[in-house]
Amino acid sequence: DTEVTQTPKHLVMGMTNKKSLKCEQHMGHRAMYWYKQKAKKPPELMFVYSYEKLSINESVPSRFSPECPNSSLLNLHLHALQPEDSALYLCASSPWADPLGNQPQHFGDGTRLSIL
Amino acid sequence: QQPVQSPQAVILREGEDAVINCSSSKALYSVHWYRQKHGEAPVFLMILLKGGEQKGHDKISASFNEKKQQSSLYLTASQLSYSGTYFCGTILGNTPLVFGKGTRLSVIA
């Protein structure tokens, strides 16, 4: 079991649907991350939240909208997705967002998203 | 540019050793190592910080040579549980963690 919990584990949605992915951690971490991982590829960073503020957006299309309601929760709102957005979406957290990248990241098990 | 890992894949028998390399064309300040089993989350193994240190994690250890801009992960006396894909990761610009393409390790009995 991981200390970062993601729901749902699987999600199938049409291109016109609106859905949300949820991530929760109770380790007191102040940095949270969203990654996208395609099959047999490494995770790719999408967003970073530091102290509940969006600090990095890796040029992600606006059909993905992140939200950090509090220090323990991270959401990813999805709207009008494309078939190529089908992937495993991973959430991670670290004690803080170290600009030197020296903080270990703890990953959730991910949400496997399929776009019809 | 993402770090470059080698080999891409390796098959070991239980008890054999392996080395996975990670190199960068840019200066390295730190190197992360993670292992991801099929269908599971990546799991943090260790971070190597600037200073050429070597760290250990059970029978898995790593070194970091900042002059050569590379890190190596050493797996000693491999066990079936070591199977998975190993990723190294480094900071790149403002991105706190950019992963290499991964090394798929299979340990067979």
PDB file of N, CA and C in Angstrom, chain A residues 2 33 35 37 40-43 45 48 56 58 90 99-105 107-109, chain B residues 2 29-30 32 34 36 39-42 44 47 49 87 91 94-97 99-101 104:
ATOM      1  N   THR A   2       0.498   2.231  -0.823  1.00  0.00           N
ATOM      2  CA  THR A   2       1.255   3.465  -0.866  1.00  0.00           C
ATOM      3  C   THR A   2       0.605   4.484   0.054  1.00  0.00           C
ATOM      4  N   TYR A  33       2.464  16.630  -7.110  1.00  0.00           N
ATOM      5  CA  TYR A  33       2.790  16.569  -8.527  1.00  0.00           C
ATOM      6  C   TYR A  33       1.776  15.713  -9.286  1.00  0.00           C
ATOM      7  N   TYR A  35       1.774  13.492 -12.868  1.00  0.00           N
ATOM      8  CA  TYR A  35       2.552  12.937 -13.980  1.00  0.00           C
ATOM      9  C   TYR A  35       1.614  12.171 -14.902  1.00  0.00           C
ATOM     10  N   GLN A  37       1.885   8.933 -17.635  1.00  0.00           N
ATOM     11  CA  GLN A  37       2.788   7.850 -18.063  1.00  0.00           C
ATOM     12  C   GLN A  37       2.095   6.992 -19.122  1.00  0.00           C
ATOM     13  N   LYS A  40       5.158   1.662 -21.296  1.00  0.00           N
ATOM     14  CA  LYS A  40       6.582   1.427 -21.542  1.00  0.00           C
ATOM     15  C   LYS A  40       7.379   2.716 -21.686  1.00  0.00           C
ATOM     16  N   LYS A  41       6.868   3.790 -21.106  1.00  0.00           N
ATOM     17  CA  LYS A  41       7.561   5.084 -21.123  1.00  0.00           C
ATOM     18  C   LYS A  41       7.745   5.562 -19.689  1.00  0.00           C
ATOM     19  N   PRO A  42       8.650   6.488 -19.463  1.00  0.00           N
ATOM     20  CA  PRO A  42       8.791   7.027 -18.106  1.00  0.00           C
ATOM     21  C   PRO A  42       7.676   8.013 -17.787  1.00  0.00           C
ATOM     22  N   PRO A  43       7.438   8.258 -16.506  1.00  0.00           N
ATOM     23  CA  PRO A  43       6.472   9.313 -16.146  1.00  0.00           C
ATOM     24  C   PRO A  43       6.965  10.663 -16.652  1.00  0.00           C
ATOM     25  N   LEU A  45       6.319  14.806 -16.169  1.00  0.00           N
ATOM     26  CA  LEU A  45       5.732  15.784 -15.270  1.00  0.00           C
ATOM     27  C   LEU A  45       4.720  16.659 -16.000  1.00  0.00           C
ATOM     28  N   VAL A  48       3.190  20.970 -10.909  1.00  0.00           N
ATOM     29  CA  VAL A  48       3.729  20.953  -9.555  1.00  0.00           C
ATOM     30  C   VAL A  48       2.989  21.989  -8.729  1.00  0.00           C
ATOM     31  N   ILE A  56       4.571  24.984 -11.267  1.00  0.00           N
ATOM     32  CA  ILE A  56       5.059  24.551 -12.574  1.00  0.00           C
ATOM     33  C   ILE A  56       3.906  23.965 -13.385  1.00  0.00           C
ATOM     34  N   GLU A  58       3.896  22.259 -17.104  1.00  0.00           N
ATOM     35  CA  GLU A  58       4.777  21.862 -18.193  1.00  0.00           C
ATOM     36  C   GLU A  58       4.069  21.944 -19.545  1.00  0.00           C
ATOM     37  N   LEU A  90      -0.311   9.618 -12.662  1.00  0.00           N
ATOM     38  CA  LEU A  90       0.294   9.398 -11.357  1.00  0.00           C
ATOM     39  C   LEU A  90       0.341  10.694 -10.567  1.00  0.00           C
ATOM     40  N   PRO A  99      14.181  23.356  -5.224  1.00  0.00           N
ATOM     41  CA  PRO A  99      14.624  23.783  -6.563  1.00  0.00           C
ATOM     42  C   PRO A  99      15.841  23.014  -7.062  1.00  0.00           C
ATOM     43  N   LEU A 100      16.563  22.345  -6.152  1.00  0.00           N
ATOM     44  CA  LEU A 100      17.696  21.522  -6.577  1.00  0.00           C
ATOM     45  C   LEU A 100      17.281  20.078  -6.815  1.00  0.00           C
ATOM     46  N   GLY A 101      16.005  19.778  -6.643  1.00  0.00           N
ATOM     47  CA  GLY A 101      15.511  18.436  -6.908  1.00  0.00           C
ATOM     48  C   GLY A 101      16.026  17.392  -5.942  1.00  0.00           C
ATOM     49  N   ASN A 102      16.253  17.775  -4.687  1.00  0.00           N
ATOM     50  CA  ASN A 102      16.839  16.844  -3.727  1.00  0.00           C
ATOM     51  C   ASN A 102      15.831  16.157  -2.824  1.00  0.00           C
ATOM     52  N   GLN A 103      14.549  16.293  -3.115  1.00  0.00           N
ATOM     53  CA  GLN A 103      13.532  15.681  -2.280  1.00  0.00           C
ATOM     54  C   GLN A 103      12.976  14.423  -2.946  1.00  0.00           C
ATOM     55  N   PRO A 104      12.912  13.308  -2.210  1.00  0.00           N
ATOM     56  CA  PRO A 104      12.321  12.092  -2.787  1.00  0.00           C
ATOM     57  C   PRO A 104      10.837  12.303  -3.030  1.00  0.00           C
ATOM     58  N   GLN A 105      10.345  11.687  -4.080  1.00  0.00           N
ATOM     59  CA  GLN A 105       8.922  11.776  -4.385  1.00  0.00           C
ATOM     60  C   GLN A 105       8.257  10.434  -4.103  1.00  0.00           C
ATOM     61  N   PHE A 107       4.988   8.210  -4.825  1.00  0.00           N
ATOM     62  CA  PHE A 107       3.963   8.097  -5.853  1.00  0.00           C
ATOM     63  C   PHE A 107       2.756   7.299  -5.380  1.00  0.00           C
ATOM     64  N   GLY A 108       1.590   7.693  -5.898  1.00  0.00           N
ATOM     65  CA  GLY A 108       0.403   6.869  -5.760  1.00  0.00           C
ATOM     66  C   GLY A 108       0.385   5.808  -6.851  1.00  0.00           C
ATOM     67  N   ASP A 109      -0.588   4.895  -6.758  1.00  0.00           N
ATOM     68  CA  ASP A 109      -0.680   3.794  -7.722  1.00  0.00           C
ATOM     69  C   ASP A 109      -1.227   4.233  -9.077  1.00  0.00           C
TER      70      ASP A 109
ATOM     71  N   GLN B   2      16.610  14.478 -21.522  1.00  0.00           N
ATOM     72  CA  GLN B   2      16.469  13.522 -20.426  1.00  0.00           C
ATOM     73  C   GLN B   2      17.759  12.736 -20.247  1.00  0.00           C
ATOM     74  N   TYR B  29      23.278  17.735 -10.414  1.00  0.00           N
ATOM     75  CA  TYR B  29      23.334  18.148  -9.012  1.00  0.00           C
ATOM     76  C   TYR B  29      22.863  17.039  -8.095  1.00  0.00           C
ATOM     77  N   SER B  30      21.994  16.206  -8.631  1.00  0.00           N
ATOM     78  CA  SER B  30      21.502  15.072  -7.878  1.00  0.00           C
ATOM     79  C   SER B  30      20.940  14.059  -8.851  1.00  0.00           C
ATOM     80  N   HIS B  32      18.152  10.755  -8.826  1.00  0.00           N
ATOM     81  CA  HIS B  32      17.176   9.907  -8.142  1.00  0.00           C
ATOM     82  C   HIS B  32      17.161   8.538  -8.812  1.00  0.00           C
ATOM     83  N   TYR B  34      14.460   5.132  -8.971  1.00  0.00           N
ATOM     84  CA  TYR B  34      13.144   4.584  -8.650  1.00  0.00           C
ATOM     85  C   TYR B  34      13.006   3.232  -9.322  1.00  0.00           C
ATOM     86  N   GLN B  36       9.863   0.605 -10.658  1.00  0.00           N
ATOM     87  CA  GLN B  36       8.432   0.460 -10.905  1.00  0.00           C
ATOM     88  C   GLN B  36       8.144  -0.956 -11.378  1.00  0.00           C
ATOM     89  N   GLY B  39       2.243  -2.372 -13.363  1.00  0.00           N
ATOM     90  CA  GLY B  39       0.941  -2.060 -12.784  1.00  0.00           C
ATOM     91  C   GLY B  39       0.996  -1.410 -11.416  1.00  0.00           C
ATOM     92  N   GLU B  40       2.198  -1.017 -10.987  1.00  0.00           N
ATOM     93  CA  GLU B  40       2.334  -0.411  -9.663  1.00  0.00           C
ATOM     94  C   GLU B  40       2.954   0.987  -9.753  1.00  0.00           C
ATOM     95  N   ALA B  41       2.998   1.645  -8.621  1.00  0.00           N
ATOM     96  CA  ALA B  41       3.586   2.986  -8.549  1.00  0.00           C
ATOM     97  C   ALA B  41       5.115   2.899  -8.582  1.00  0.00           C
ATOM     98  N   PRO B  42       5.771   3.899  -9.125  1.00  0.00           N
ATOM     99  CA  PRO B  42       7.230   3.968  -8.955  1.00  0.00           C
ATOM    100  C   PRO B  42       7.545   4.099  -7.464  1.00  0.00           C
ATOM    101  N   PHE B  44      10.494   5.007  -4.637  1.00  0.00           N
ATOM    102  CA  PHE B  44      11.764   5.689  -4.435  1.00  0.00           C
ATOM    103  C   PHE B  44      12.789   4.737  -3.838  1.00  0.00           C
ATOM    104  N   ILE B  47      18.461   8.843  -3.371  1.00  0.00           N
ATOM    105  CA  ILE B  47      18.943  10.048  -4.046  1.00  0.00           C
ATOM    106  C   ILE B  47      20.436  10.150  -3.811  1.00  0.00           C
ATOM    107  N   LEU B  49      23.460  12.802  -4.025  1.00  0.00           N
ATOM    108  CA  LEU B  49      23.674  14.240  -4.108  1.00  0.00           C
ATOM    109  C   LEU B  49      25.078  14.554  -4.591  1.00  0.00           C
ATOM    110  N   PHE B  87      14.217   3.476 -13.095  1.00  0.00           N
ATOM    111  CA  PHE B  87      14.349   4.802 -13.699  1.00  0.00           C
ATOM    112  C   PHE B  87      15.339   5.632 -12.891  1.00  0.00           C
ATOM    113  N   ILE B  91      17.187  16.703 -12.127  1.00  0.00           N
ATOM    114  CA  ILE B  91      16.571  18.000 -12.350  1.00  0.00           C
ATOM    115  C   ILE B  91      17.037  18.514 -13.705  1.00  0.00           C
ATOM    116  N   ASN B  94      13.845  24.033 -14.899  1.00  0.00           N
ATOM    117  CA  ASN B  94      12.909  24.231 -13.793  1.00  0.00           C
ATOM    118  C   ASN B  94      12.119  22.978 -13.446  1.00  0.00           C
ATOM    119  N   THR B  95      12.327  21.919 -14.199  1.00  0.00           N
ATOM    120  CA  THR B  95      11.597  20.673 -13.957  1.00  0.00           C
ATOM    121  C   THR B  95      12.335  19.874 -12.890  1.00  0.00           C
ATOM    122  N   PRO B  96      11.680  19.623 -11.741  1.00  0.00           N
ATOM    123  CA  PRO B  96      12.398  19.004 -10.625  1.00  0.00           C
ATOM    124  C   PRO B  96      12.815  17.560 -10.862  1.00  0.00           C
ATOM    125  N   LEU B  97      12.122  16.867 -11.751  1.00  0.00           N
ATOM    126  CA  LEU B  97      12.482  15.479 -11.973  1.00  0.00           C
ATOM    127  C   LEU B  97      12.143  15.071 -13.401  1.00  0.00           C
ATOM    128  N   PHE B  99      12.826  11.903 -15.935  1.00  0.00           N
ATOM    129  CA  PHE B  99      13.266  10.508 -15.884  1.00  0.00           C
ATOM    130  C   PHE B  99      13.949  10.081 -17.169  1.00  0.00           C
ATOM    131  N   GLY B 100      14.890   9.142 -17.027  1.00  0.00           N
ATOM    132  CA  GLY B 100      15.415   8.445 -18.182  1.00  0.00           C
ATOM    133  C   GLY B 100      14.366   7.473 -18.708  1.00  0.00           C
ATOM    134  N   LYS B 101      14.672   6.822 -19.829  1.00  0.00           N
ATOM    135  CA  LYS B 101      13.686   5.932 -20.462  1.00  0.00           C
ATOM    136  C   LYS B 101      13.480   4.638 -19.703  1.00  0.00           C
ATOM    137  N   ARG B 104      14.628  -2.172 -18.050  1.00  0.00           N
ATOM    138  CA  ARG B 104      13.757  -3.270 -17.630  1.00  0.00           C
ATOM    139  C   ARG B 104      14.612  -4.423 -17.148  1.00  0.00           C
TER     140      ARG B 104
END
